[in-house]
Amino acid sequence: MGLLEKIKNRGQYYLPVFAQQATYLLHASGTLCEMMETMDMTKWRSLEKEIKACEVQGDALLTELHEQLSEKLIARIKKIDIQAIAMSMDELLDHINDSAKSFHLYSPDRIDPQIADLAQYIHAQADALRHMVKYLGNIKANYAQIAKQCERITELEHAADDTYEEYIGFIFKNEKDAIQVIKYKNIAELLEAATDAAKRVSDNVRKVILKHME
């Protein structure tokens, strides 16, 4: 490989990192959905460990990216924007991990449909992110595809907000035990926070594509 080709590839050194982060997010969110399909605490612990492994690998990946950024390599996207996208993806992975831990912490007696729906929204957002990062190598040429996935993530976040609000009303109306209300409310809040985190990734990508379209 010639020097110019090496420089060109180094200019997009962040793309494999984004792609790997998206892979971790898709796996972790899919595993979270699996947790909604069982009431077996042993299975919960096993699935939670899978998600935790993704979170640990994601942290290591972010550290590696920060080291690359510190080397002052050429980049097609400004370093501060690369960092913002990567850190928001890592934050989303943290939220998914926190959501998984909440099942072990609170040991809910049931999984209400709204809770399962919130997990599905997170997984769908992770899928949109997986599609989105594939197009970041050429933002101008792929503007429409990137914008489409950003919009998809936003729509899912709005749907998650509606589901969360509906669920809070449901548990306050139907749960008579205050401890149970707190338990289910906290689980729902963690899941809803993850959907918000996914939207922050999308927002950071939107900032980048706007700069490239100026």
mmCIF file of C-alpha atoms in Angstrom:
data_model
loop_
_atom_site.group_PDB
_atom_site.id
_atom_site.type_symbol
_atom_site.label_atom_id
_atom_site.label_comp_id
_atom_site.label_asym_id
_atom_site.label_seq_id
_atom_site.Cartn_x
_atom_site.Cartn_y
_atom_site.Cartn_z
ATOM 1 C CA MET A 1 0.000 0.000 0.000
ATOM 2 C CA GLY A 2 1.376 3.416 -0.992
ATOM 3 C CA LEU A 3 1.876 6.350 1.358
ATOM 4 C CA LEU A 4 -1.080 8.320 -0.022
ATOM 5 C CA GLU A 5 -3.393 5.345 0.414
ATOM 6 C CA LYS A 6 -2.203 4.914 4.005
ATOM 7 C CA ILE A 7 -2.908 8.566 4.735
ATOM 8 C CA LYS A 8 -6.338 8.223 3.160
ATOM 9 C CA ASN A 9 -7.173 5.205 5.302
ATOM 10 C CA ARG A 10 -5.854 6.859 8.445
ATOM 11 C CA GLY A 11 -8.154 9.755 7.693
ATOM 12 C CA GLN A 12 -11.027 7.408 8.410
ATOM 13 C CA TYR A 13 -9.442 5.458 11.276
ATOM 14 C CA TYR A 14 -12.480 6.189 13.439
ATOM 15 C CA LEU A 15 -14.919 4.312 11.178
ATOM 16 C CA PRO A 16 -13.956 0.795 12.366
ATOM 17 C CA VAL A 17 -14.331 2.042 15.941
ATOM 18 C CA PHE A 18 -17.840 3.356 15.258
ATOM 19 C CA ALA A 19 -18.718 0.096 13.506
ATOM 20 C CA GLN A 20 -17.485 -2.004 16.422
ATOM 21 C CA GLN A 21 -19.335 0.189 18.922
ATOM 22 C CA ALA A 22 -22.497 -0.296 16.879
ATOM 23 C CA THR A 23 -21.936 -4.069 16.933
ATOM 24 C CA TYR A 24 -21.624 -4.058 20.724
ATOM 25 C CA LEU A 25 -24.774 -1.942 21.004
ATOM 26 C CA LEU A 26 -26.779 -4.247 18.764
ATOM 27 C CA HIS A 27 -25.677 -7.329 20.680
ATOM 28 C CA ALA A 28 -26.227 -5.754 24.102
ATOM 29 C CA SER A 29 -29.662 -4.413 23.211
ATOM 30 C CA GLY A 30 -30.672 -7.728 21.681
ATOM 31 C CA THR A 31 -29.571 -9.491 24.848
ATOM 32 C CA LEU A 32 -31.596 -7.004 26.872
ATOM 33 C CA CYS A 33 -34.656 -7.998 24.841
ATOM 34 C CA GLU A 34 -33.914 -11.634 25.664
ATOM 35 C CA MET A 35 -34.087 -10.734 29.350
ATOM 36 C CA MET A 36 -37.680 -9.644 28.801
ATOM 37 C CA GLU A 37 -38.619 -13.131 27.622
ATOM 38 C CA THR A 38 -37.879 -14.983 30.865
ATOM 39 C CA MET A 39 -38.478 -14.761 34.607
ATOM 40 C CA ASP A 40 -35.560 -17.088 35.360
ATOM 41 C CA MET A 41 -33.143 -15.147 37.576
ATOM 42 C CA THR A 42 -30.276 -17.470 36.651
ATOM 43 C CA LYS A 43 -30.898 -16.659 33.004
ATOM 44 C CA TRP A 44 -31.064 -12.951 33.861
ATOM 45 C CA ARG A 45 -27.625 -13.136 35.466
ATOM 46 C CA SER A 46 -26.177 -14.948 32.464
ATOM 47 C CA LEU A 47 -27.594 -12.428 30.004
ATOM 48 C CA GLU A 48 -26.522 -9.533 32.208
ATOM 49 C CA LYS A 49 -22.946 -10.838 32.068
ATOM 50 C CA GLU A 50 -23.125 -10.832 28.279
ATOM 51 C CA ILE A 51 -24.173 -7.201 28.306
ATOM 52 C CA LYS A 52 -21.496 -6.321 30.838
ATOM 53 C CA ALA A 53 -18.876 -7.918 28.582
ATOM 54 C CA CYS A 54 -20.018 -5.656 25.735
ATOM 55 C CA GLU A 55 -19.810 -2.652 28.038
ATOM 56 C CA VAL A 56 -16.256 -3.526 29.136
ATOM 57 C CA GLN A 57 -15.142 -4.066 25.540
ATOM 58 C CA GLY A 58 -16.787 -0.792 24.590
ATOM 59 C CA ASP A 59 -14.814 1.054 27.262
ATOM 60 C CA ALA A 60 -11.576 -0.463 25.969
ATOM 61 C CA LEU A 61 -12.481 0.560 22.435
ATOM 62 C CA LEU A 62 -13.145 4.141 23.526
ATOM 63 C CA THR A 63 -9.774 4.262 25.269
ATOM 64 C CA GLU A 64 -8.105 3.076 22.070
ATOM 65 C CA LEU A 65 -9.872 5.786 20.078
ATOM 66 C CA HIS A 66 -8.759 8.479 22.519
ATOM 67 C CA GLU A 67 -5.178 7.280 22.071
ATOM 68 C CA GLN A 68 -5.552 7.563 18.302
ATOM 69 C CA LEU A 69 -7.003 11.055 18.615
ATOM 70 C CA SER A 70 -4.074 12.138 20.794
ATOM 71 C CA GLU A 71 -1.658 11.152 18.020
ATOM 72 C CA LYS A 72 -3.032 14.026 15.916
ATOM 73 C CA LEU A 73 -3.840 11.834 12.936
ATOM 74 C CA ILE A 74 -5.514 13.300 9.877
ATOM 75 C CA ALA A 75 -9.294 12.919 10.081
ATOM 76 C CA ARG A 76 -12.126 13.730 7.708
ATOM 77 C CA ILE A 77 -14.329 14.619 10.668
ATOM 78 C CA LYS A 78 -13.125 17.025 13.346
ATOM 79 C CA LYS A 79 -11.684 15.263 16.374
ATOM 80 C CA ILE A 80 -14.137 16.881 18.754
ATOM 81 C CA ASP A 81 -17.014 15.517 16.637
ATOM 82 C CA ILE A 82 -15.460 12.040 16.472
ATOM 83 C CA GLN A 83 -15.125 12.100 20.238
ATOM 84 C CA ALA A 84 -18.702 13.294 20.757
ATOM 85 C CA ILE A 85 -20.150 10.500 18.610
ATOM 86 C CA ALA A 86 -17.971 7.812 20.185
ATOM 87 C CA MET A 87 -18.630 8.954 23.736
ATOM 88 C CA SER A 88 -22.385 9.161 23.206
ATOM 89 C CA MET A 89 -22.379 5.624 21.786
ATOM 90 C CA ASP A 90 -20.441 4.480 24.837
ATOM 91 C CA GLU A 91 -22.941 6.267 27.069
ATOM 92 C CA LEU A 92 -25.769 4.367 25.381
ATOM 93 C CA LEU A 93 -23.963 1.096 26.072
ATOM 94 C CA ASP A 94 -23.646 2.131 29.733
ATOM 95 C CA HIS A 95 -27.388 2.787 29.899
ATOM 96 C CA ILE A 96 -28.163 -0.626 28.419
ATOM 97 C CA ASN A 97 -25.875 -2.203 31.004
ATOM 98 C CA ASP A 98 -27.599 -0.256 33.803
ATOM 99 C CA SER A 99 -30.990 -1.409 32.539
ATOM 100 C CA ALA A 100 -29.852 -5.028 32.607
ATOM 101 C CA LYS A 101 -28.471 -4.675 36.126
ATOM 102 C CA SER A 102 -31.788 -3.291 37.324
ATOM 103 C CA PHE A 103 -33.422 -6.697 36.820
ATOM 104 C CA HIS A 104 -30.941 -8.315 39.159
ATOM 105 C CA LEU A 105 -31.214 -5.408 41.591
ATOM 106 C CA TYR A 106 -35.010 -5.117 41.754
ATOM 107 C CA SER A 107 -36.003 -8.711 40.900
ATOM 108 C CA PRO A 108 -39.388 -7.759 39.400
ATOM 109 C CA ASP A 109 -42.220 -10.248 39.824
ATOM 110 C CA ARG A 110 -43.366 -9.713 36.250
ATOM 111 C CA ILE A 111 -42.366 -7.992 33.033
ATOM 112 C CA ASP A 112 -45.140 -5.728 31.844
ATOM 113 C CA PRO A 113 -45.602 -5.286 28.070
ATOM 114 C CA GLN A 114 -44.546 -1.638 28.243
ATOM 115 C CA ILE A 115 -41.210 -2.646 29.757
ATOM 116 C CA ALA A 116 -40.600 -5.143 26.963
ATOM 117 C CA ASP A 117 -41.609 -2.497 24.411
ATOM 118 C CA LEU A 118 -39.009 -0.068 25.772
ATOM 119 C CA ALA A 119 -36.312 -2.711 25.359
ATOM 120 C CA GLN A 120 -37.450 -3.284 21.764
ATOM 121 C CA TYR A 121 -37.205 0.453 21.053
ATOM 122 C CA ILE A 122 -33.608 0.433 22.301
ATOM 123 C CA HIS A 123 -32.788 -2.520 20.073
ATOM 124 C CA ALA A 124 -34.387 -0.834 17.062
ATOM 125 C CA GLN A 125 -32.367 2.328 17.735
ATOM 126 C CA ALA A 126 -29.180 0.252 17.929
ATOM 127 C CA ASP A 127 -30.075 -1.293 14.581
ATOM 128 C CA ALA A 128 -30.518 2.192 13.086
ATOM 129 C CA LEU A 129 -27.103 3.196 14.446
ATOM 130 C CA ARG A 130 -25.556 0.098 12.874
ATOM 131 C CA HIS A 131 -26.937 1.156 9.497
ATOM 132 C CA MET A 132 -25.960 4.784 10.034
ATOM 133 C CA VAL A 133 -22.260 4.290 10.732
ATOM 134 C CA LYS A 134 -21.814 2.425 7.454
ATOM 135 C CA TYR A 135 -22.520 5.677 5.609
ATOM 136 C CA LEU A 136 -20.198 7.997 7.557
ATOM 137 C CA GLY A 137 -17.254 7.320 5.253
ATOM 138 C CA ASN A 138 -18.762 9.677 2.670
ATOM 139 C CA ILE A 139 -21.175 12.024 4.373
ATOM 140 C CA LYS A 140 -22.054 14.214 1.397
ATOM 141 C CA ALA A 141 -22.833 11.276 -0.858
ATOM 142 C CA ASN A 142 -24.769 9.449 1.859
ATOM 143 C CA TYR A 143 -26.565 12.395 3.415
ATOM 144 C CA ALA A 144 -30.052 11.041 2.704
ATOM 145 C CA GLN A 145 -29.309 7.614 4.175
ATOM 146 C CA ILE A 146 -27.721 9.075 7.313
ATOM 147 C CA ALA A 147 -30.569 11.546 7.816
ATOM 148 C CA LYS A 148 -33.086 8.726 7.395
ATOM 149 C CA GLN A 149 -31.542 6.717 10.226
ATOM 150 C CA CYS A 150 -31.305 9.822 12.433
ATOM 151 C CA GLU A 151 -35.003 10.407 11.904
ATOM 152 C CA ARG A 152 -35.758 6.775 12.652
ATOM 153 C CA ILE A 153 -33.929 7.033 15.983
ATOM 154 C CA THR A 154 -35.819 10.214 16.868
ATOM 155 C CA GLU A 155 -39.170 8.626 16.044
ATOM 156 C CA LEU A 156 -38.330 5.631 18.227
ATOM 157 C CA GLU A 157 -37.341 7.928 21.078
ATOM 158 C CA HIS A 158 -40.685 9.736 20.824
ATOM 159 C CA ALA A 159 -42.529 6.408 20.826
ATOM 160 C CA ALA A 160 -40.519 5.353 23.887
ATOM 161 C CA ASP A 161 -41.487 8.584 25.669
ATOM 162 C CA ASP A 162 -45.161 7.840 25.022
ATOM 163 C CA THR A 163 -44.790 4.273 26.253
ATOM 164 C CA TYR A 164 -42.933 5.385 29.355
ATOM 165 C CA GLU A 165 -45.549 7.991 30.247
ATOM 166 C CA GLU A 166 -48.338 5.477 29.674
ATOM 167 C CA TYR A 167 -46.578 2.949 31.873
ATOM 168 C CA ILE A 168 -46.005 5.368 34.751
ATOM 169 C CA GLY A 169 -49.718 6.147 34.726
ATOM 170 C CA PHE A 170 -50.472 2.418 34.598
ATOM 171 C CA ILE A 171 -48.359 1.447 37.602
ATOM 172 C CA PHE A 172 -49.535 4.358 39.759
ATOM 173 C CA LYS A 173 -53.107 3.390 38.992
ATOM 174 C CA ASN A 174 -52.780 -0.352 39.420
ATOM 175 C CA GLU A 175 -49.999 -0.896 41.961
ATOM 176 C CA LYS A 176 -51.089 -0.446 45.579
ATOM 177 C CA ASP A 177 -47.708 -1.331 47.109
ATOM 178 C CA ALA A 178 -45.431 1.740 47.177
ATOM 179 C CA ILE A 179 -42.292 -0.400 47.017
ATOM 180 C CA GLN A 180 -43.545 -2.105 43.865
ATOM 181 C CA VAL A 181 -44.351 1.273 42.315
ATOM 182 C CA ILE A 182 -40.793 2.467 42.951
ATOM 183 C CA LYS A 183 -39.336 -0.786 41.621
ATOM 184 C CA TYR A 184 -41.147 -0.729 38.282
ATOM 185 C CA LYS A 185 -40.823 3.036 37.903
ATOM 186 C CA ASN A 186 -37.033 2.827 38.302
ATOM 187 C CA ILE A 187 -36.722 0.000 35.777
ATOM 188 C CA ALA A 188 -38.786 1.957 33.254
ATOM 189 C CA GLU A 189 -36.751 5.118 33.865
ATOM 190 C CA LEU A 190 -33.491 3.324 33.119
ATOM 191 C CA LEU A 191 -34.853 1.916 29.887
ATOM 192 C CA GLU A 192 -36.294 5.264 28.823
ATOM 193 C CA ALA A 193 -32.964 6.937 29.605
ATOM 194 C CA ALA A 194 -31.294 4.539 27.174
ATOM 195 C CA THR A 195 -33.616 5.655 24.373
ATOM 196 C CA ASP A 196 -32.701 9.257 25.183
ATOM 197 C CA ALA A 197 -29.016 8.322 24.986
ATOM 198 C CA ALA A 198 -29.547 6.840 21.524
ATOM 199 C CA LYS A 199 -31.074 10.111 20.393
ATOM 200 C CA ARG A 200 -27.990 11.967 21.662
ATOM 201 C CA VAL A 201 -25.867 9.824 19.348
ATOM 202 C CA SER A 202 -28.169 10.773 16.496
ATOM 203 C CA ASP A 203 -28.005 14.449 17.469
ATOM 204 C CA ASN A 204 -24.202 14.361 17.398
ATOM 205 C CA VAL A 205 -24.244 12.769 13.955
ATOM 206 C CA ARG A 206 -26.707 15.412 12.736
ATOM 207 C CA LYS A 207 -24.256 18.139 13.812
ATOM 208 C CA VAL A 208 -21.530 16.516 11.745
ATOM 209 C CA ILE A 209 -23.602 16.102 8.591
ATOM 210 C CA LEU A 210 -24.769 19.714 8.815
ATOM 211 C CA LYS A 211 -21.164 20.883 8.907
ATOM 212 C CA HIS A 212 -20.341 18.793 5.848
ATOM 213 C CA MET A 213 -23.331 20.089 3.901
ATOM 214 C CA GLU A 214 -22.469 23.766 4.439
#
